[in-house]
Amino acid sequence: MAANAPIEKIRNIGISAHIDSGKTTLSERILFYTGKIHEIHEVRGKDGVGAVMDSMDLEREKGITIQSAATYAMWGDHNINLIDTPGHVDFTIEVERSLRVLDGAILVLCSVSGVQSQSITVDRQMKRYRVPRIAFVNKMDRAGANYDRVAAQLKEKLNHHPVKLQLPIGAEDRFKGLVDLIKMKAYYFDGENGEKVREEEIPADMLDDAKTRRQQMIELVAEVDDELGELFLSDAAISNEVILAAVRRATIALKMTPVMCGSAYKNKGVQLLLNAVCNFLPNPKEAVNEALDQKNNEAKVILESDANKPFVGLAFKLEDGRYGQLTYMRIYQGRVAKGDFIVNQSNQKKVKVPRIVRMHASDMHDINDATAGDIVALFGIECASGDTFTDGTVSYTMTSMHVPDAVIALAVAPKDRSALANFSKALNRFTKEDPTFRVQRDEESGQTIIRGMGELHLEIYIERMKREYNCEVVAGKPQVAYRETISQKGEFAYTHKKQTGGSGQFARVCGYLEPLPSDAVQQYEFVDDIVGGSIPREFIPACDKGFQEAVKKGSLIGFPVVGVRVVINDGAFHAVDSSEMAFKTAAIMGFREGYAAAKPVILEPIMKVEVQAPEEFQGSVVGQLNQRRGTILNTETAEGYVTAVAEVPLNTMFGYSTDLRSATQGKGEYTMEFAKYSPVPRNESEALMAAYKEKQAAEQAARK
């Protein structure tokens, strides 16, 4: 069993890329060549089986990956833990989670499209978690394939230091094999599935080009590795071992990105990529993993991949399996065995480990224990995604994962009252699994609101409720997460007086609201400028509470108020009638008074949309974006395709996929991610305010 590979021979890697670059196809090939599976199925296969890594029916139908699947395989004497991550922007949290626990990654790029918007997002995430990577230029068999152009884009668009380690033999439909510039040999892939790798001398007509490129490669590595640099400058003979060691050092130090190429679909180049994973990506000991010591002010602690140190593991993903909750865990330090007690650092609960398994997509292999560097799954452990576990002797937590804000909301209800129990079960499970999927109950309308990263994100969950929980859902029109803010300073001086039997209520607060600078991290700031005790100290927190309550709901359309600083500088109190409650009420009313004077405006989420379509549709693509109040940032054409990048209000993007398909004969595709909030045009904001007033009037009438 592979579990006993020494830690130097373990590689925890992920494959991530833009949607449709061929990640899942590449994972299938890796599993096939490492002997994990014995036949190959395509993502959109005619045989109806679908790729092994896409184990959800939905993934097979849509031909995209939704959940990151985990598996492991042996390549020679190396144990590779592989996590296939989704490429679709709505599922970024899956990518974030996977990168958080990986030591290295393969960035897959399409040889025709090159670096696309999602590749940029994924790359940003890799930089955030300092993950070394190898770039694999896939689809070399496609018309318009251009290895050199894609490698150059890595430098231009992502600021990498790309070094090409290979030279393709032929391209497009004549793509036959690869030249390895380190070993200076040519490789061909024979057999039905390219499983036989044949090593030959480099074709005579390519030899000069290969020699020049090898020299360029050594020069580029020498720029970022001192040891090789010295040898290079002294014109010493440089052996292959020296080059391999230098590439490894520079890759792990994030100073360079090795670039390789091939065609996963045509079974070319995958074995050489696996060799590179073992040669150039770090083992768990070489990756720097930090934890925060909760007993010492969240001081950073470096975790060592040592089986004898106290146990530290991170639950990075949850799944609802056939036998209850399955918790994927990366073990950073120490070891864990069946029957051990471990402590959840988020709530200090002690739990027993009943069962440990190694995952292969949706199959499981039981094991007795796991040590530092392993990625395993545990059964019967209650926790949330992102919780840290230790053996109780240390109080460490891994850094919290970055969770983006939701931008879209939908009101949902089960079609059939009898499915209510399943409906709430499904929502409970999805919120635990996916921190970007949020559920809340709207107190006023009594509706259940789900929020997420985009239309597709919520659509998939609704579809999963129907399939996995037999619960059909009725969804209202998607609601955009608007915000309100102020555009100038607004003053307030509010006195709250109420005289009823017994003690009355009295409080006066004076001050002003002003907009926060646009780059401020917090969206609300409270400043206490009271001098001379006009409001006693003990009532100041009550004022802050009142203002915080008031920013939850603006008076224009009832959405949260952001980017506001509230300053109180005067007030009055009564020795008997003043109370916390009185000051809280005065603050709420004072805020409303100041808010009305501060010229409030409505903000809407603006999405960065990238559309790709054949060149002949350029006019209609740009026209459609303009119709939707989009601002075109740039358009470029390459290889007969046009790529348009625009900033478009989310509110106008509903139903866009259908319109785009019909305008481009089904050939256009787009991705969108949240960019920023900006003010709504006047006519729009008037319509929104009128609708809000109507809704309030209707609610009041209903109460009577």
XYZ file of C-alpha atoms in Angstrom:
704
model
C 0.000 0.000 0.000
C 1.273 3.428 -0.977
C 0.717 4.953 2.423
C 4.208 4.139 3.607
C 6.166 6.219 1.113
C 8.846 8.219 2.990
C 7.950 11.902 3.334
C 10.641 12.960 0.826
C 8.739 10.955 -1.789
C 5.304 12.508 -1.103
C 3.932 15.238 -3.382
C 0.688 17.039 -2.530
C -0.314 18.715 -5.763
C -3.358 20.310 -7.325
C -4.317 20.944 -10.892
C -5.972 24.255 -11.482
C -6.800 26.382 -14.490
C -9.378 28.326 -16.473
C -12.610 26.479 -17.282
C -12.223 24.100 -20.250
C -8.403 24.056 -20.317
C -8.442 20.297 -19.813
C -7.717 19.872 -16.095
C -9.981 16.896 -15.544
C -8.773 15.215 -18.741
C -5.212 15.625 -17.484
C -6.135 14.102 -14.095
C -7.683 11.097 -15.869
C -4.452 10.538 -17.816
C -2.353 10.829 -14.668
C -4.517 8.179 -12.980
C -4.292 5.965 -16.040
C -0.497 6.125 -16.384
C 0.011 5.597 -12.641
C -2.150 2.479 -12.841
C -5.005 3.806 -10.685
C -7.563 3.271 -13.440
C -7.427 0.832 -16.327
C -9.383 2.620 -19.006
C -9.798 6.226 -20.004
C -13.140 8.061 -20.138
C -13.588 11.539 -21.505
C -15.257 14.404 -19.637
C -18.016 14.640 -22.229
C -17.599 11.004 -23.213
C -19.899 9.274 -25.697
C -19.773 6.196 -23.469
C -21.814 8.045 -20.853
C -19.395 7.055 -18.103
C -17.735 10.447 -17.685
C -14.413 11.150 -16.041
C -13.605 9.317 -12.780
C -12.777 12.572 -11.013
C -16.179 14.069 -11.860
C -18.135 11.787 -9.566
C -21.311 13.929 -9.331
C -23.963 13.330 -12.036
C -24.248 17.076 -12.461
C -20.550 17.376 -13.226
C -20.893 14.760 -15.927
C -23.854 16.481 -17.513
C -22.412 19.952 -17.561
C -18.908 18.692 -18.373
C -17.406 20.887 -15.650
C -15.857 20.153 -12.272
C -17.762 21.503 -9.278
C -16.197 19.948 -6.222
C -12.489 19.361 -5.937
C -11.949 15.608 -5.923
C -9.029 14.045 -4.077
C -7.125 10.952 -5.045
C -3.640 9.514 -4.732
C -1.386 7.571 -7.057
C 2.096 6.085 -7.194
C 4.566 7.216 -9.869
C 7.728 5.162 -9.515
C 8.479 5.366 -5.806
C 6.678 8.694 -5.323
C 3.238 8.955 -3.722
C 1.292 11.777 -5.409
C -1.796 13.131 -3.625
C -3.779 14.823 -6.357
C -6.602 17.304 -5.980
C -8.527 18.282 -9.094
C -9.990 21.756 -8.575
C -12.879 23.491 -10.384
C -12.044 26.182 -12.914
C -15.362 28.002 -12.828
C -15.276 31.318 -11.000
C -18.449 30.573 -9.023
C -16.562 27.791 -7.294
C -13.458 29.755 -6.306
C -13.820 28.662 -2.688
C -13.081 25.096 -3.788
C -9.878 26.312 -5.410
C -8.961 28.374 -2.328
C -9.441 25.391 -0.057
C -7.404 23.085 -2.192
C -4.519 25.509 -2.610
C -4.460 26.101 1.116
C -3.437 22.490 1.713
C -1.245 21.821 -1.305
C 2.514 22.058 -1.510
C 2.684 22.516 -5.277
C 0.432 22.887 -8.296
C 0.162 22.377 -12.028
C -1.215 25.442 -13.785
C -2.864 24.161 -16.951
C -3.097 26.609 -19.842
C -4.758 26.130 -23.217
C -2.242 26.391 -26.082
C -4.721 28.482 -28.081
C -6.432 30.718 -25.487
C -3.331 31.099 -23.312
C -3.677 32.997 -20.034
C -7.409 33.697 -19.532
C -9.247 35.609 -16.811
C -9.680 32.574 -14.600
C -5.997 31.642 -14.945
C -5.266 35.103 -13.526
C -7.629 34.533 -10.571
C -6.137 31.096 -9.845
C -2.644 32.530 -10.097
C -3.544 35.260 -7.586
C -4.722 32.559 -5.195
C -1.513 30.552 -5.689
C 0.518 33.654 -4.890
C -1.584 34.242 -1.768
C -0.697 30.785 -0.452
C 2.848 30.805 -1.946
C 2.343 27.629 -3.961
C 5.189 26.729 -6.380
C 3.883 25.610 -9.758
C 4.712 24.054 -13.104
C 2.894 25.468 -16.133
C 1.565 22.848 -18.549
C 0.539 24.128 -21.980
C -2.188 21.678 -22.954
C -4.064 21.031 -26.229
C -0.921 21.284 -28.396
C -2.836 19.305 -31.040
C -5.402 22.077 -31.620
C -5.402 24.478 -34.558
C -3.698 27.708 -33.521
C -1.588 26.039 -30.795
C 1.345 28.272 -29.889
C 3.650 27.152 -27.055
C 5.986 30.155 -27.221
C 3.159 32.695 -27.159
C 1.573 31.124 -24.057
C 4.935 31.024 -22.266
C 5.435 34.721 -23.089
C 1.955 35.512 -21.679
C 3.006 34.021 -18.329
C 5.555 36.807 -18.118
C 3.348 39.596 -19.504
C 0.074 38.840 -17.748
C 1.129 37.029 -14.562
C 4.653 38.403 -13.932
C 6.167 34.934 -13.738
C 9.715 34.077 -14.760
C 8.812 31.319 -17.245
C 11.499 28.854 -18.375
C 10.643 26.462 -21.222
C 12.053 22.992 -20.495
C 10.715 21.406 -23.687
C 10.434 21.950 -27.407
C 7.372 20.489 -29.194
C 7.988 18.330 -32.255
C 5.460 19.680 -34.754
C 2.256 21.463 -33.688
C -1.495 21.397 -34.324
C -2.444 18.227 -36.203
C 1.253 17.423 -36.799
C 2.140 17.441 -33.074
C 4.146 14.227 -32.643
C 6.274 14.416 -29.518
C 8.595 16.495 -27.344
C 12.268 17.330 -26.976
C 13.526 17.433 -23.383
C 16.005 20.342 -23.329
C 17.723 19.146 -20.137
C 18.405 15.561 -21.296
C 18.585 16.601 -24.976
C 16.503 13.626 -26.109
C 13.299 13.366 -28.142
C 10.268 11.537 -26.691
C 7.364 9.911 -28.545
C 4.262 8.324 -27.059
C 3.211 5.040 -28.646
C 0.481 2.506 -27.971
C -3.249 2.988 -28.017
C -3.215 5.412 -25.075
C 0.331 6.768 -25.370
C 1.442 4.503 -22.541
C 4.732 3.470 -24.208
C 7.272 6.275 -23.975
C 9.966 5.990 -26.660
C 13.260 7.865 -26.255
C 15.107 8.766 -29.480
C 17.816 11.113 -30.657
C 16.582 14.614 -31.556
C 15.544 14.838 -35.263
C 18.472 16.286 -37.272
C 16.438 19.241 -38.593
C 15.666 20.345 -35.019
C 19.073 19.890 -33.422
C 20.371 23.455 -33.902
C 17.141 24.977 -32.594
C 17.233 22.634 -29.580
C 20.841 23.611 -28.767
C 20.011 27.325 -28.921
C 16.947 26.815 -26.730
C 18.907 24.753 -24.191
C 21.391 27.622 -23.912
C 18.522 30.106 -23.401
C 17.000 27.819 -20.763
C 20.285 27.611 -18.794
C 20.663 31.396 -19.014
C 17.142 31.991 -17.665
C 17.638 29.571 -14.746
C 21.071 31.094 -14.011
C 19.365 34.497 -13.609
C 17.412 33.246 -10.578
C 19.748 30.601 -9.100
C 23.131 31.705 -7.728
C 24.847 28.315 -7.865
C 24.042 27.796 -11.537
C 24.775 31.493 -12.183
C 28.374 31.137 -10.973
C 28.978 28.069 -13.138
C 27.396 29.807 -16.125
C 29.575 32.919 -15.761
C 32.754 30.890 -15.392
C 31.881 28.947 -18.587
C 32.225 25.661 -16.692
C 30.705 22.452 -18.036
C 27.155 22.131 -16.672
C 25.816 18.623 -16.081
C 22.141 17.636 -16.314
C 22.068 16.932 -12.555
C 23.208 20.488 -11.831
C 20.459 21.922 -14.073
C 17.788 19.700 -12.466
C 18.872 20.747 -8.968
C 18.881 24.437 -9.940
C 15.417 24.256 -11.534
C 14.115 22.546 -8.384
C 15.610 25.178 -6.047
C 14.338 28.117 -8.098
C 10.853 26.619 -8.542
C 10.398 25.903 -4.820
C 11.663 29.411 -3.988
C 8.945 30.774 -6.349
C 11.616 32.444 -8.477
C 10.683 30.678 -11.699
C 7.952 28.658 -13.377
C 9.029 25.646 -15.459
C 6.921 25.517 -18.647
C 6.097 22.181 -20.267
C 3.665 21.172 -22.986
C 1.644 18.303 -24.410
C -1.848 17.137 -25.187
C -3.662 15.268 -22.423
C -6.491 14.341 -24.797
C -4.059 12.886 -27.353
C -2.006 11.212 -24.565
C 1.229 13.094 -25.224
C 3.580 14.521 -22.633
C 1.764 13.503 -19.435
C 4.457 11.071 -18.231
C 7.143 13.749 -18.596
C 4.949 16.111 -16.577
C 4.709 13.480 -13.805
C 8.509 13.200 -13.783
C 8.699 16.973 -13.441
C 6.244 16.932 -10.514
C 8.576 14.512 -8.700
C 11.709 16.398 -9.754
C 10.732 20.017 -9.243
C 7.804 20.361 -6.823
C 8.420 20.339 -3.049
C 7.792 17.487 -0.644
C 5.838 18.423 2.527
C 9.087 19.138 4.408
C 10.197 21.714 1.867
C 6.942 23.677 1.901
C 6.695 26.350 4.590
C 3.511 25.894 6.638
C 2.669 28.426 9.303
C 0.181 28.201 12.148
C -0.977 30.851 14.628
C -0.410 30.159 18.314
C -3.650 31.092 20.077
C -1.981 31.049 23.519
C 0.624 33.533 22.369
C -1.306 36.341 20.686
C -1.584 34.542 17.325
C 2.213 34.527 16.953
C 3.336 32.658 13.835
C 4.740 29.170 14.351
C 6.433 27.162 11.618
C 5.035 23.623 11.530
C 7.490 20.827 10.879
C 6.524 17.748 8.892
C 7.743 15.542 11.688
C 5.748 12.520 12.898
C 7.023 12.902 16.483
C 5.833 16.486 16.999
C 2.349 17.328 18.409
C -0.413 16.589 15.895
C -1.810 19.504 13.816
C -4.283 18.985 10.941
C -6.641 21.159 8.921
C -10.142 20.103 7.850
C -10.302 21.767 4.452
C -13.363 20.189 2.912
C -16.531 18.407 4.021
C -18.727 16.003 2.142
C -21.923 14.271 3.047
C -21.082 10.663 2.239
C -23.089 7.463 2.380
C -21.965 6.933 5.968
C -22.314 10.466 7.332
C -19.965 13.410 7.164
C -16.627 12.850 5.494
C -13.932 15.336 6.542
C -10.915 15.817 4.290
C -7.871 16.626 6.378
C -4.326 17.648 5.588
C -1.899 16.598 8.320
C 0.822 19.173 8.841
C 2.617 17.837 11.894
C 2.679 14.677 14.000
C 0.522 11.640 13.321
C -3.052 10.484 13.930
C -4.285 6.920 14.338
C -7.676 5.229 14.522
C -9.059 5.582 18.067
C -7.029 8.720 18.910
C -8.659 11.708 20.570
C -8.173 15.039 18.801
C -9.296 18.542 19.773
C -11.155 20.950 17.487
C -9.503 24.332 18.058
C -12.570 26.357 17.052
C -14.696 25.111 19.956
C -12.207 23.079 22.064
C -14.342 19.928 21.674
C -12.558 16.605 22.031
C -13.484 13.982 19.421
C -12.475 10.390 18.816
C -11.257 9.322 15.368
C -13.358 6.258 14.437
C -12.147 5.694 10.879
C -9.448 7.020 8.516
C -9.560 6.470 4.750
C -7.573 7.422 1.679
C -9.790 8.804 -1.055
C -9.784 7.940 -4.710
C -12.510 10.253 -6.122
C -15.572 8.600 -4.505
C -13.944 5.247 -3.525
C -12.326 4.733 -0.134
C -9.426 2.661 1.139
C -9.237 2.177 4.929
C -5.935 2.868 6.708
C -4.904 2.705 10.377
C -2.878 5.855 10.745
C -1.596 8.865 8.838
C 1.449 11.066 9.383
C 2.607 14.600 8.569
C 2.329 15.393 4.862
C -0.628 13.077 4.216
C -4.040 14.091 2.906
C -6.718 11.725 4.216
C -10.410 11.709 5.044
C -11.968 10.997 8.458
C -15.445 9.756 9.298
C -17.623 10.666 12.223
C -16.055 14.009 13.076
C -18.318 17.017 13.474
C -16.657 20.222 12.336
C -16.887 23.069 9.853
C -14.731 23.662 6.821
C -11.458 25.342 7.815
C -11.308 24.053 11.420
C -7.899 23.131 12.831
C -7.425 19.982 14.940
C -4.554 19.264 17.355
C -3.773 16.578 19.928
C -4.668 19.057 22.687
C -1.082 19.787 23.816
C -0.780 22.852 21.565
C -3.303 25.533 20.695
C -2.507 26.285 17.065
C -4.846 27.276 14.274
C -3.986 27.421 10.604
C -4.631 30.838 9.066
C -8.267 31.375 8.295
C -9.136 30.882 4.647
C -10.041 33.916 2.582
C -13.809 33.791 1.952
C -15.161 36.296 -0.579
C -18.473 38.137 -0.053
C -21.644 36.906 -1.745
C -22.919 39.060 -4.615
C -26.249 37.499 -5.507
C -29.300 36.386 -3.542
C -32.349 34.272 -4.398
C -35.546 33.679 -2.462
C -36.188 29.914 -2.420
C -38.968 27.695 -1.080
C -39.778 24.001 -1.486
C -42.475 23.383 -4.101
C -44.138 20.862 -1.859
C -44.706 21.523 1.882
C -43.924 17.879 2.643
C -40.329 18.369 1.441
C -39.594 20.994 4.117
C -37.481 18.663 6.261
C -35.302 17.717 3.289
C -35.093 21.358 2.237
C -33.606 22.410 5.566
C -31.339 19.335 5.674
C -29.937 20.246 2.262
C -29.370 23.891 3.195
C -27.647 22.861 6.423
C -25.314 20.564 4.605
C -24.457 22.994 1.806
C -23.626 25.853 4.177
C -21.274 23.593 6.123
C -19.591 22.381 2.951
C -19.276 25.721 1.231
C -18.545 28.922 3.181
C -19.497 31.089 0.147
C -23.011 29.646 0.131
C -25.037 31.480 2.784
C -28.596 31.042 3.960
C -30.704 33.483 5.950
C -34.328 34.029 6.755
C -35.804 37.384 5.837
C -37.759 38.311 8.947
C -40.108 40.730 7.158
C -41.202 38.570 4.255
C -40.602 35.213 6.001
C -38.699 33.992 2.913
C -35.577 31.854 2.899
C -32.795 33.711 1.088
C -29.746 31.945 -0.343
C -26.658 33.917 -1.343
C -23.710 32.959 -3.461
C -21.016 33.854 -5.948
C -23.086 33.884 -9.137
C -26.070 32.515 -11.024
C -24.426 29.184 -11.845
C -23.343 28.719 -8.222
C -26.931 28.956 -6.899
C -28.356 27.062 -9.881
C -26.128 24.070 -9.118
C -27.248 23.986 -5.478
C -30.924 24.160 -6.435
C -30.353 21.317 -8.864
C -28.533 19.312 -6.172
C -31.479 19.744 -3.776
C -33.733 18.244 -6.396
C -31.458 15.279 -7.098
C -29.840 14.471 -3.803
C -32.724 15.404 -1.500
C -35.698 14.863 -3.771
C -36.809 18.394 -3.062
C -38.014 20.595 -5.932
C -37.411 24.265 -5.292
C -39.254 27.369 -6.473
C -36.892 30.322 -6.813
C -37.846 33.991 -7.012
C -36.100 36.555 -9.225
C -32.452 36.813 -8.186
C -31.837 39.779 -5.959
C -28.684 41.822 -6.207
C -26.779 42.685 -3.040
C -27.062 46.479 -3.275
C -25.443 48.776 -0.717
C -26.110 52.362 0.331
C -23.578 55.038 1.199
C -23.300 58.805 1.717
C -21.682 61.294 -0.643
C -21.033 64.230 1.719
C -20.979 65.278 5.368
C -24.356 65.316 7.148
C -24.971 66.688 10.644
C -27.447 65.528 13.264
C -28.678 66.729 16.653
C -31.417 64.482 17.929
C -33.217 64.540 21.258
C -35.144 61.483 22.335
C -37.779 62.273 24.990
C -40.555 60.069 26.222
C -42.601 60.617 29.333
C -44.709 57.718 30.515
C -45.832 56.779 34.009
C -42.811 56.383 36.314
C -39.375 57.184 34.892
C -39.232 58.596 31.355
C -36.601 58.311 28.663
C -34.216 61.092 27.764
C -31.097 61.250 25.560
C -29.587 63.787 23.178
C -26.839 63.000 20.652
C -25.162 65.497 18.307
C -22.496 64.984 15.669
C -22.073 64.234 11.993
C -21.605 61.461 9.418
C -18.924 61.586 6.733
C -17.831 59.251 3.927
C -14.824 57.004 4.632
C -11.957 57.087 2.091
C -12.588 54.629 -0.764
C -9.626 52.418 0.199
C -10.744 51.993 3.836
C -10.799 48.381 5.000
C -13.707 48.788 7.412
C -17.099 49.889 6.184
C -18.177 51.536 9.457
C -16.181 53.626 11.886
C -17.308 55.175 15.171
C -15.478 58.214 16.579
C -16.107 59.457 20.113
C -15.292 63.191 20.306
C -17.248 63.892 23.481
C -15.452 66.252 25.862
C -16.546 67.502 29.251
C -18.856 64.580 29.922
C -21.926 65.856 28.032
C -22.690 62.144 27.516
C -21.476 59.950 30.403
C -18.827 57.304 29.516
C -21.137 54.378 30.264
C -23.593 55.462 27.536
C -21.001 55.760 24.711
C -21.113 52.005 23.824
C -24.934 52.250 23.655
C -24.575 55.045 21.057
C -22.156 52.886 19.034
C -24.652 49.991 19.224
C -27.436 52.251 17.973
C -25.381 53.437 14.999
C -24.385 49.858 14.166
C -28.055 48.906 14.218
C -28.878 51.866 11.938
C -26.255 50.993 9.259
C -27.808 47.544 8.827
C -30.663 49.103 6.901
C -30.454 52.325 4.896
C -33.553 54.427 4.358
C -33.344 54.546 0.533
C -33.992 50.887 -0.329
C -33.409 49.084 2.973
C -29.918 47.713 2.183
C -26.851 47.965 4.470
C -25.018 51.304 4.592
C -21.261 51.115 3.932
C -18.284 53.476 3.917
C -19.496 55.743 6.698
C -17.770 57.330 9.699
C -20.031 58.467 12.560
C -18.658 61.142 14.881
C -20.440 62.212 18.081
C -19.231 65.462 19.633
C -22.003 66.640 21.935
C -25.164 65.583 23.684
C -27.114 65.786 26.911
C -28.405 63.417 29.568
C -30.805 63.388 32.487
C -29.745 62.063 35.864
C -32.879 59.902 36.216
C -34.401 59.427 32.789
C -31.270 58.551 30.764
C -30.569 54.887 30.090
C -28.659 52.716 27.609
C -31.903 52.070 25.782
C -32.622 55.807 25.474
C -29.177 56.548 24.004
C -29.384 53.612 21.605
C -32.742 54.894 20.299
C -31.404 58.468 20.067
C -28.401 57.198 18.061
C -30.644 55.301 15.615
C -32.859 58.346 15.036
C -29.859 60.719 14.943
C -28.232 58.558 12.283
C -31.364 58.719 10.136
C -31.417 62.513 10.463
C -27.739 62.854 9.504
C -28.137 60.270 6.737
C -30.903 62.238 5.030
C -28.665 65.348 5.066
C -25.590 63.511 3.713
C -26.953 62.978 0.167
C -27.216 59.180 0.330
C -26.695 57.142 -2.858
C -27.339 53.521 -3.852
C -24.359 51.343 -4.815
C -24.548 48.254 -6.989
C -22.078 45.392 -7.462
C -20.109 45.716 -10.704
C -18.782 42.493 -12.197
C -15.679 42.013 -14.294
C -16.942 40.040 -17.277
C -14.684 38.371 -19.823
C -16.335 37.129 -23.018
C -14.705 34.949 -25.663
C -16.317 34.343 -29.036
C -15.320 33.831 -32.681
C -14.235 37.091 -34.320
C -17.260 37.373 -36.621
C -19.491 37.963 -33.583
C -17.427 40.844 -32.194
C -20.102 43.453 -33.047
C -22.944 41.631 -31.329
C -20.826 40.729 -28.256
C -19.797 44.358 -27.681
C -23.331 45.557 -28.505
C -24.837 43.210 -25.909
C -22.422 44.389 -23.212
C -23.208 48.029 -24.011
C -26.946 47.328 -23.807
C -26.393 45.991 -20.308
C -24.762 49.255 -19.170
C -21.312 47.678 -19.547
C -18.060 49.633 -19.829
C -15.685 47.896 -22.239
C -12.175 47.875 -20.731
C -10.402 46.231 -23.651
C -10.888 43.871 -26.576
C -8.222 41.829 -28.265
C -8.319 39.310 -31.073
C -6.056 36.293 -31.426
C -6.319 33.173 -33.572
C -9.773 34.117 -34.890
C -11.236 34.659 -31.405
C -12.133 37.945 -29.816
C -11.829 38.461 -26.052
C -13.745 41.376 -24.586
C -13.270 42.463 -20.969
C -15.911 44.749 -19.495
C -17.278 45.985 -16.197
C -21.025 45.349 -16.081
C -23.588 45.876 -13.291
C -24.637 42.494 -11.884
C -28.290 43.522 -12.015
C -28.193 43.527 -15.825
C -26.372 40.192 -16.155
C -29.318 37.869 -15.459
C -30.081 35.633 -18.400
C -26.903 36.763 -20.137
C -25.697 33.235 -20.877
C -28.791 32.501 -22.988
C -28.480 35.782 -24.905
C -24.779 35.221 -25.526
C -25.379 31.708 -26.813
C -28.070 32.793 -29.240
C -25.971 35.735 -30.502
C -22.876 33.564 -31.137
C -24.500 30.306 -32.376
C -23.548 28.710 -29.057
C -19.838 29.404 -29.528
C -19.408 32.233 -27.020
C -18.458 31.652 -23.391
C -17.941 34.041 -20.512
C -16.711 34.231 -16.934
C -17.549 36.861 -14.406
C -16.243 37.827 -10.992
C -16.986 40.620 -8.540
C -14.945 43.785 -9.174
C -16.296 46.639 -7.024
C -19.310 48.618 -5.866
C -20.238 51.836 -7.674
C -23.190 54.284 -7.652
C -26.373 53.406 -9.538
C -27.440 55.853 -12.334
C -30.153 58.286 -11.299
C -33.098 56.843 -13.243
C -32.261 53.352 -11.905
C -32.026 54.533 -8.320
C -35.377 56.341 -8.587
C -36.997 53.139 -9.846
C -35.418 51.125 -6.991
C -36.600 53.641 -4.380
C -40.138 53.710 -5.799
C -40.277 49.892 -5.698
C -39.030 49.902 -2.088
C -41.681 52.446 -1.021
C -44.390 50.362 -2.685
C -43.180 47.241 -0.912
C -43.223 49.053 2.449
C -46.704 50.426 1.856
C -47.974 46.964 0.942
C -46.431 45.511 4.114
C -48.010 48.194 6.275
C -51.409 47.612 4.695
C -51.030 43.891 5.330
C -50.273 44.541 9.023
C -53.474 46.536 9.444
